[in-house]
Coordinates of C-alpha atoms in Angstrom, one line a residue:
X1 CA 0.7 19.4 -11.5
X2 CA 0.0 18.7 -15.2
X3 CA -1.9 15.5 -15.8
X4 CA -2.5 15.0 -12.1
X5 CA -4.7 17.9 -10.8
X6 CA -6.5 18.1 -14.1
X7 CA -7.5 14.4 -13.9
X8 CA -8.9 14.8 -10.4
X9 CA -11.2 17.7 -11.2
X10 CA -14.5 17.1 -9.4
X11 CA -16.6 19.2 -11.8
X12 CA -15.4 17.1 -14.8
X13 CA -15.9 13.9 -12.8
X14 CA -19.5 14.9 -12.0
X15 CA -20.2 15.6 -15.7
X16 CA -18.8 12.2 -16.7
X17 CA -20.8 10.5 -14.1
X18 CA -24.0 12.3 -15.2
X19 CA -23.4 11.1 -18.8
X20 CA -22.8 7.5 -17.6
X21 CA -26.0 7.6 -15.6
X22 CA -27.9 9.0 -18.5
X23 CA -26.5 6.4 -21.0
X24 CA -26.9 3.2 -19.1
X25 CA -30.2 1.3 -19.6
X26 CA -29.3 -2.2 -18.5
X27 CA -26.8 -4.1 -16.4
X28 CA -23.2 -4.3 -17.7
X29 CA -20.0 -5.9 -16.3
X30 CA -16.7 -4.2 -17.1
X31 CA -13.2 -5.5 -16.1
X32 CA -10.3 -3.3 -15.4
X33 CA -7.2 -5.4 -16.2
X34 CA -4.6 -3.3 -14.3
X35 CA -4.0 -3.5 -10.5
X36 CA -3.1 0.2 -10.5
X37 CA -6.5 1.0 -11.9
X38 CA -8.1 -1.2 -9.2
X39 CA -6.4 0.7 -6.4
X40 CA -7.5 4.0 -8.0
X41 CA -11.1 2.8 -8.2
X42 CA -11.3 1.6 -4.6
X43 CA -9.3 4.5 -3.2
X44 CA -11.6 7.1 -4.8
X45 CA -14.8 5.1 -4.5
X46 CA -15.3 5.2 -8.3
X47 CA -17.3 2.0 -8.3
X48 CA -19.7 3.4 -5.6
X49 CA -20.5 6.4 -7.7
X50 CA -21.5 4.5 -10.8
X51 CA -25.1 3.5 -11.6
X52 CA -26.0 0.2 -9.9
X53 CA -26.3 -1.4 -13.4
X54 CA -22.6 -0.9 -14.0
X55 CA -20.4 -3.5 -12.2
X56 CA -16.6 -3.3 -12.2
X57 CA -14.8 -6.6 -12.0
X58 CA -11.2 -6.6 -10.9
X59 CA -8.9 -8.6 -13.2
X60 CA -5.5 -10.3 -12.9
X61 CA -3.6 -7.0 -13.5
X62 CA -1.2 -7.3 -10.6
X63 CA 2.2 -8.7 -11.8
X64 CA 3.4 -9.6 -8.3
X65 CA 0.1 -11.5 -7.7
X66 CA 0.2 -13.6 -10.8
X67 CA 3.9 -14.6 -10.4
X68 CA 3.7 -18.4 -10.0
X69 CA 4.3 -20.0 -6.6
X70 CA 7.0 -22.3 -8.1
X71 CA 8.9 -19.2 -9.4
X72 CA 8.6 -17.6 -5.9
X73 CA 10.0 -20.8 -4.4
X74 CA 12.9 -20.8 -6.9
X75 CA 13.6 -17.2 -6.0
X76 CA 13.8 -18.2 -2.3
X77 CA 16.2 -21.0 -3.0
X78 CA 18.5 -18.9 -5.1
X79 CA 18.4 -16.0 -2.7
X80 CA 19.5 -18.2 0.2
X81 CA 22.7 -19.2 -1.5
X82 CA 25.9 -17.7 -0.1
X83 CA 27.4 -16.7 -3.4
X84 CA 24.3 -14.7 -4.5
X85 CA 23.2 -11.1 -4.1
X86 CA 19.5 -11.3 -4.9
X87 CA 17.9 -8.1 -6.1
X88 CA 14.2 -7.3 -6.2
X89 CA 11.6 -4.6 -6.1
X90 CA 10.3 -4.1 -2.6
X91 CA 6.8 -5.4 -3.0
X92 CA 8.2 -8.9 -3.7
X93 CA 9.8 -9.3 -0.3
X94 CA 6.6 -10.2 1.6
X95 CA 5.0 -12.3 -1.2
X96 CA 4.5 -15.7 0.5
X97 CA 6.1 -18.8 -1.0
X98 CA 5.2 -22.3 0.1
X99 CA 6.8 -21.9 3.6
X100 CA 8.6 -18.5 3.7
X101 CA 9.2 -15.2 1.9
X102 CA 12.2 -13.2 0.8
X103 CA 12.0 -11.1 3.9
X104 CA 12.5 -14.2 6.0
X105 CA 15.4 -15.3 3.8
X106 CA 17.0 -11.9 4.3
X107 CA 16.5 -12.3 8.1
X108 CA 18.2 -15.7 8.0
X109 CA 21.3 -14.2 6.4
X110 CA 20.5 -14.2 2.7
X111 CA 21.9 -11.2 0.8
X112 CA 18.5 -9.9 -0.4
X113 CA 18.5 -6.2 -1.6
X114 CA 15.8 -3.9 -2.7
X115 CA 16.6 -2.0 -5.8
X116 CA 14.7 0.6 -7.8
X117 CA 15.8 -0.5 -11.3
X118 CA 17.4 -3.6 -12.9
X119 CA 20.2 -1.3 -13.8
X120 CA 20.9 -0.9 -10.1
X121 CA 21.4 -4.7 -10.0
X122 CA 23.6 -4.5 -13.0
X123 CA 25.8 -1.9 -11.2
X124 CA 26.0 -4.3 -8.2
X125 CA 27.3 -7.0 -10.5
X126 CA 30.0 -4.6 -11.8
X127 CA 31.1 -3.7 -8.2
X128 CA 31.0 -7.3 -6.9
X129 CA 32.7 -9.5 -9.5
X130 CA 33.2 -12.3 -7.0
X131 CA 29.4 -12.6 -6.4
X132 CA 26.5 -13.8 -8.5
X133 CA 23.9 -11.0 -8.8
X134 CA 20.4 -12.1 -9.7
X135 CA 17.5 -9.7 -10.5
X136 CA 13.9 -10.9 -10.1
X137 CA 12.5 -9.8 -13.4
X138 CA 8.7 -9.9 -13.1
X139 CA 5.9 -7.9 -14.5
X140 CA 3.8 -7.2 -17.6
X141 CA 4.9 -5.6 -20.8
X142 CA 5.5 -2.3 -18.9
X143 CA 8.6 -3.5 -17.0
X144 CA 10.0 -5.9 -19.6
X145 CA 11.9 -3.4 -21.7
X146 CA 14.0 -2.2 -18.8
X147 CA 14.8 -5.7 -17.8
X148 CA 15.7 -6.5 -21.4
X149 CA 18.0 -3.5 -21.5
X150 CA 19.8 -4.7 -18.3
X151 CA 20.6 -8.1 -19.7
X152 CA 21.5 -6.6 -23.1
X153 CA 24.0 -4.3 -21.3
X154 CA 25.4 -7.2 -19.2
X155 CA 26.2 -9.1 -22.4
X156 CA 27.7 -6.0 -24.0
X157 CA 29.9 -5.4 -20.9
X158 CA 30.9 -9.1 -20.6
X159 CA 29.4 -9.4 -17.1
X160 CA 29.3 -13.1 -16.4
X161 CA 28.0 -12.7 -12.9
X162 CA 24.6 -11.2 -13.7
X163 CA 21.4 -13.1 -14.4
X164 CA 17.6 -12.6 -14.5
X165 CA 15.0 -14.8 -12.8
X166 CA 12.3 -14.1 -15.4
X167 CA 8.6 -14.3 -14.8
X168 CA 7.2 -11.8 -17.4
X169 CA 3.5 -12.1 -18.5
X170 CA 1.5 -10.7 -21.4
X171 CA -1.9 -9.1 -21.1
X172 CA -3.7 -10.0 -24.4
X173 CA -3.4 -13.8 -23.9
X174 CA -4.8 -13.3 -20.3
X175 CA -7.8 -11.5 -21.8
X176 CA -8.3 -14.3 -24.2
X177 CA -8.2 -16.8 -21.3
X178 CA -10.7 -14.8 -19.3
X179 CA -13.2 -14.6 -22.2
X180 CA -12.9 -18.4 -22.9
X181 CA -13.6 -19.3 -19.2
X182 CA -17.1 -20.8 -18.8
X183 CA -17.9 -18.6 -15.9
X184 CA -16.9 -15.4 -17.6
X185 CA -19.3 -12.4 -17.1
X186 CA -17.1 -9.7 -18.6
X187 CA -18.7 -7.6 -21.4
X188 CA -16.0 -4.9 -21.8
X189 CA -12.4 -4.3 -20.8
X190 CA -10.6 -1.2 -19.6
X191 CA -7.1 -2.0 -20.9
X192 CA -4.0 -0.9 -19.0
X193 CA -2.6 2.3 -20.5
X194 CA 1.0 1.7 -19.4
X195 CA 1.1 -1.6 -21.1
X196 CA -0.2 -0.1 -24.3
X197 CA 2.3 2.8 -24.1
X198 CA 4.9 0.1 -24.7
X199 CA 3.1 -2.4 -27.0
X200 CA 0.6 -0.2 -28.8
X201 CA -2.9 -1.4 -29.5
X202 CA -2.4 -3.7 -32.4
X203 CA -3.2 -6.9 -30.5
X204 CA -6.6 -5.7 -29.3
X205 CA -8.8 -5.3 -32.4
X206 CA -8.8 -9.1 -33.1
X207 CA -9.7 -9.8 -29.5
X208 CA -12.6 -7.2 -29.6
X209 CA -13.9 -8.7 -32.8
X210 CA -13.6 -12.3 -31.8
X211 CA -15.4 -11.9 -28.5
X212 CA -17.5 -8.9 -29.4
X213 CA -16.3 -6.9 -26.4
X214 CA -15.3 -3.2 -26.3
X215 CA -11.7 -2.6 -25.3
X216 CA -11.0 0.9 -24.0
X217 CA -7.4 1.8 -23.3
X218 CA -7.5 3.7 -20.0
X219 CA -5.2 5.7 -17.7
X220 CA -5.1 5.6 -13.9
X221 CA -6.4 8.9 -12.5
X222 CA -10.2 9.1 -11.5
X223 CA -11.1 11.0 -14.7
X224 CA -9.2 8.6 -16.8
X225 CA -11.1 5.7 -15.4
X226 CA -14.5 7.5 -15.6
X227 CA -13.8 8.4 -19.2
X228 CA -12.9 4.8 -20.0
X229 CA -16.1 3.6 -18.4
X230 CA -18.2 6.2 -20.2
X231 CA -16.8 5.0 -23.6
X232 CA -17.2 1.3 -22.8
X233 CA -20.8 1.8 -21.6
X234 CA -21.6 3.9 -24.7
X235 CA -20.3 1.1 -27.0
X236 CA -22.2 -1.6 -25.0
X237 CA -25.5 0.3 -25.2
X238 CA -25.0 0.8 -29.0
X239 CA -24.0 -2.9 -29.6
X240 CA -20.5 -2.0 -30.7
X241 CA -17.2 -3.7 -30.0
X242 CA -14.3 -1.5 -31.0
X243 CA -10.9 -0.6 -29.5
X244 CA -10.8 3.0 -28.3
X245 CA -7.8 4.9 -27.0
X246 CA -8.9 7.0 -24.0
X247 CA -5.3 7.6 -23.0
X248 CA -3.8 9.4 -26.0
X249 CA -1.4 11.5 -23.9
X250 CA 0.7 8.3 -23.3
X251 CA -0.4 5.7 -25.8
X252 CA 0.2 5.6 -29.6
X253 CA -1.2 2.9 -31.9
X254 CA 2.3 1.7 -32.8
X255 CA 3.6 1.7 -29.2
X256 CA 7.2 2.4 -28.4
X257 CA 9.4 1.2 -31.3
X258 CA 12.6 1.3 -29.3
X259 CA 11.2 -0.7 -26.5
X260 CA 9.6 -3.2 -28.9
X261 CA 12.9 -3.7 -30.7
X262 CA 14.7 -4.4 -27.4
X263 CA 12.0 -6.9 -26.4
X264 CA 12.2 -8.7 -29.7
X265 CA 16.0 -9.0 -29.4
X266 CA 16.2 -10.3 -25.8
X267 CA 13.0 -12.2 -25.2
X268 CA 10.9 -14.8 -26.9
X269 CA 7.2 -15.7 -26.3
X270 CA 6.5 -18.7 -24.1
X271 CA 3.6 -20.4 -22.3
X272 CA 3.4 -19.2 -18.7
X273 CA 1.7 -20.4 -15.6
X274 CA -0.2 -17.7 -13.7
X275 CA -0.6 -17.9 -9.9
X276 CA -4.2 -18.6 -9.0
X277 CA -5.2 -19.0 -12.6
X278 CA -3.1 -21.7 -14.2
X279 CA -1.3 -22.1 -17.5
X280 CA -2.1 -19.7 -20.3
X281 CA -0.5 -20.4 -23.8
X282 CA 1.9 -17.8 -25.2
X283 CA 1.2 -15.5 -22.2
X284 CA 4.8 -14.9 -21.1
X285 CA 8.4 -14.1 -22.1
X286 CA 11.6 -15.9 -21.5
X287 CA 15.1 -15.0 -22.4
X288 CA 15.9 -16.0 -26.0
X289 CA 18.6 -18.5 -26.9
X290 CA 21.1 -15.7 -27.5
X291 CA 20.7 -14.6 -23.9
X292 CA 20.1 -18.0 -22.2
X293 CA 23.4 -17.8 -20.3
X294 CA 21.8 -14.9 -18.4
X295 CA 18.8 -17.0 -17.2
X296 CA 19.1 -17.6 -13.5
X297 CA 16.9 -20.8 -13.7
X298 CA 19.4 -22.2 -16.3
X299 CA 22.5 -21.1 -14.4
X300 CA 21.4 -22.3 -10.9
X301 CA 19.6 -25.4 -12.1
X302 CA 16.7 -25.0 -9.6
X303 CA 14.7 -28.2 -9.8
X304 CA 12.6 -30.4 -7.5
X305 CA 10.4 -27.5 -6.3
X306 CA 7.2 -28.6 -4.7
X307 CA 4.6 -26.0 -4.0
X308 CA 1.5 -25.8 -1.9
X309 CA -1.0 -23.0 -1.7
X310 CA -2.9 -22.4 1.5
X311 CA -6.3 -24.1 1.2
X312 CA -8.2 -21.2 2.8
X313 CA -6.8 -18.6 0.4
X314 CA -9.1 -17.6 -2.5
X315 CA -6.7 -15.2 -4.2
X316 CA -7.1 -17.2 -7.4
X317 CA -10.8 -16.4 -7.5
X318 CA -10.1 -12.8 -6.8
X319 CA -7.6 -12.7 -9.7
X320 CA -10.1 -14.2 -12.1
X321 CA -12.7 -11.7 -11.0
X322 CA -15.0 -14.4 -9.7
X323 CA -15.2 -12.9 -6.2
X324 CA -14.5 -9.6 -4.5
X325 CA -11.7 -9.7 -1.8
X326 CA -14.2 -9.3 1.0
X327 CA -16.0 -12.5 0.0
X328 CA -13.0 -14.5 1.0
X329 CA -13.4 -15.9 4.5
X330 CA -9.8 -15.2 5.4
X331 CA -9.8 -11.6 4.3
X332 CA -8.9 -9.3 7.2
X333 CA -8.8 -12.2 9.6
X334 CA -6.3 -14.9 8.9
X335 CA -5.0 -12.9 5.9
X336 CA -3.7 -9.4 6.5
X337 CA -0.7 -7.4 5.2
X338 CA 1.2 -8.6 8.3
X339 CA 0.2 -12.2 7.8
X340 CA -0.6 -12.6 4.1
X341 CA -1.8 -15.9 2.7
X342 CA -1.7 -14.7 -0.9
X343 CA 0.2 -12.1 -3.0
X344 CA -3.0 -10.1 -3.6
X345 CA -2.8 -8.9 0.1
X346 CA 0.8 -7.6 0.0
X347 CA 1.4 -6.3 -3.5
X348 CA 1.0 -2.6 -4.0
X349 CA -1.4 -3.4 -6.9
X350 CA -3.2 -6.3 -5.3
X351 CA -7.0 -6.1 -5.1
X352 CA -7.0 -7.5 -1.5
X353 CA -4.5 -4.9 -0.5
X354 CA -6.7 -2.2 -2.0
X355 CA -9.8 -3.4 -0.1
X356 CA -7.9 -3.8 3.1
X357 CA -6.4 -0.3 2.9
X358 CA -9.5 1.6 1.8
X359 CA -12.6 -0.6 2.5
X360 CA -12.0 -3.3 5.0
X361 CA -14.5 -2.0 7.6
X362 CA -17.6 -3.1 5.6
X363 CA -19.6 -3.7 8.8
X364 CA -18.9 -0.3 10.3
X365 CA -17.8 3.2 9.2
X366 CA -15.6 3.1 6.1
X367 CA -12.0 4.4 6.3
X368 CA -11.7 8.0 5.3
X369 CA -11.6 8.4 1.6
X370 CA -13.0 4.9 0.7
X371 CA -16.6 5.9 0.3
X372 CA -17.6 9.2 -1.4
X373 CA -21.2 10.1 -1.6
X374 CA -22.2 11.5 -5.0
X375 CA -23.2 14.8 -3.5
X376 CA -19.7 15.1 -1.9
X377 CA -17.9 14.5 -5.2
X378 CA -15.7 17.6 -4.7
X379 CA -13.6 15.5 -2.3
X380 CA -12.3 13.2 -5.1
X381 CA -8.6 13.4 -5.4

C-alpha cells in the first residue's frame, strides 16, 4: 500500500540507523511531540534500536490526555442531563474524571453516543430537534477544522440544539512552555506531521531560533521517525537549529488554506489549562463571539466544578517527559486500561497505554513486537 509498505522497509530502516550510529558522537535528548509517534516508536522498538547516546523523550502530544480534569467533569455533568445527547469519540469514554467517566454515565442512563465525526453529531441534532446535542470537541490543530466546520454548518442551518464542548489545544505554545521549564532536557523536537499539514510550519522558525533547538516535522511510520531522528541528530552534531520538513508528502509550508480560514472564522486563541501540566498562555482555542451561542459551557452554565487528581498518578510527569510510564509506581498495578488512574493509560495515543500494550513486562520476556534486536530488523512493520 502506497506510503505504508514503503515506510516500513527494513533495508531502508537499517541504512538510516547506520547513518544515525555513524553521526552521533555525544548524548542528545529528542522529544517527539505526538502521541501517535510515541505509539509507533514503542510498538516497533525504534528507541531500542538507536545508539545509547540518543534518548527519546515522550511529549504531551496526546489530546485526550491533556484535556483538563475540570473539562472532563463538565462533560460528565452535561452528559448526565436528560435533555442531552452527548457525542464523543470512543477514546474519551474511559477517561477518568474526579469520580466517574462517560462510560459510567452511559451505564447510569445518560444518552452518551460514540460518533466518528462531528458531522455525525450534527446529523443527530437535525434528526432530534427536541434534544440538545453536544459534541465533545477536543484535540490539537488536526481535529479543529472539522469541529469548526460542524458549528459553522449548524449556524448556517439554523440548528439551535447543537453545541460544542471545546477543549482544543495548540502545539507551539506547549513547546514554548516545555523549553522554559527549569527541568527541561530537550535539545530537539520531532514535530507532529498531521498538525503541520493543517497549520504549516510558520510558527516553528521563531521557536527554533529563540531556544536554539532543531525542529524536524515528522510522520508516523517507522522510516518517517528514523528520518526525523537522523535529521535532528545531524543538526545537533553540526550546532544548527533549523526547521526541516521531513514529511513533504503531507506538509506544505503554508499549511491548508481552507482549514486555516475556517479556524480563523470560528475560533479565537485563548489561554488553556493542560491536564498534568497546568496553564499555558495562548495555547488553546475557544469559540469566537460570533459562535458563542454554540458553546456548551455557555449554554449549560456548568459551574462549581471541584476536581481532584489521584495522588498516586504521575501522568503529569509522563506528559512533561520527566519520567517514563514504567517509572510510575502505579503503572500496571493500580493503573491499567481496565482501572485507569490517568488519561495516559486509556487514550489510543497515551504513552502509558503504549508501554502497557507493548512493553509492560519489563522484568520478563517482552510482548511480541515490543523489542526488536538490531540483527532482526527485517521484522519491523
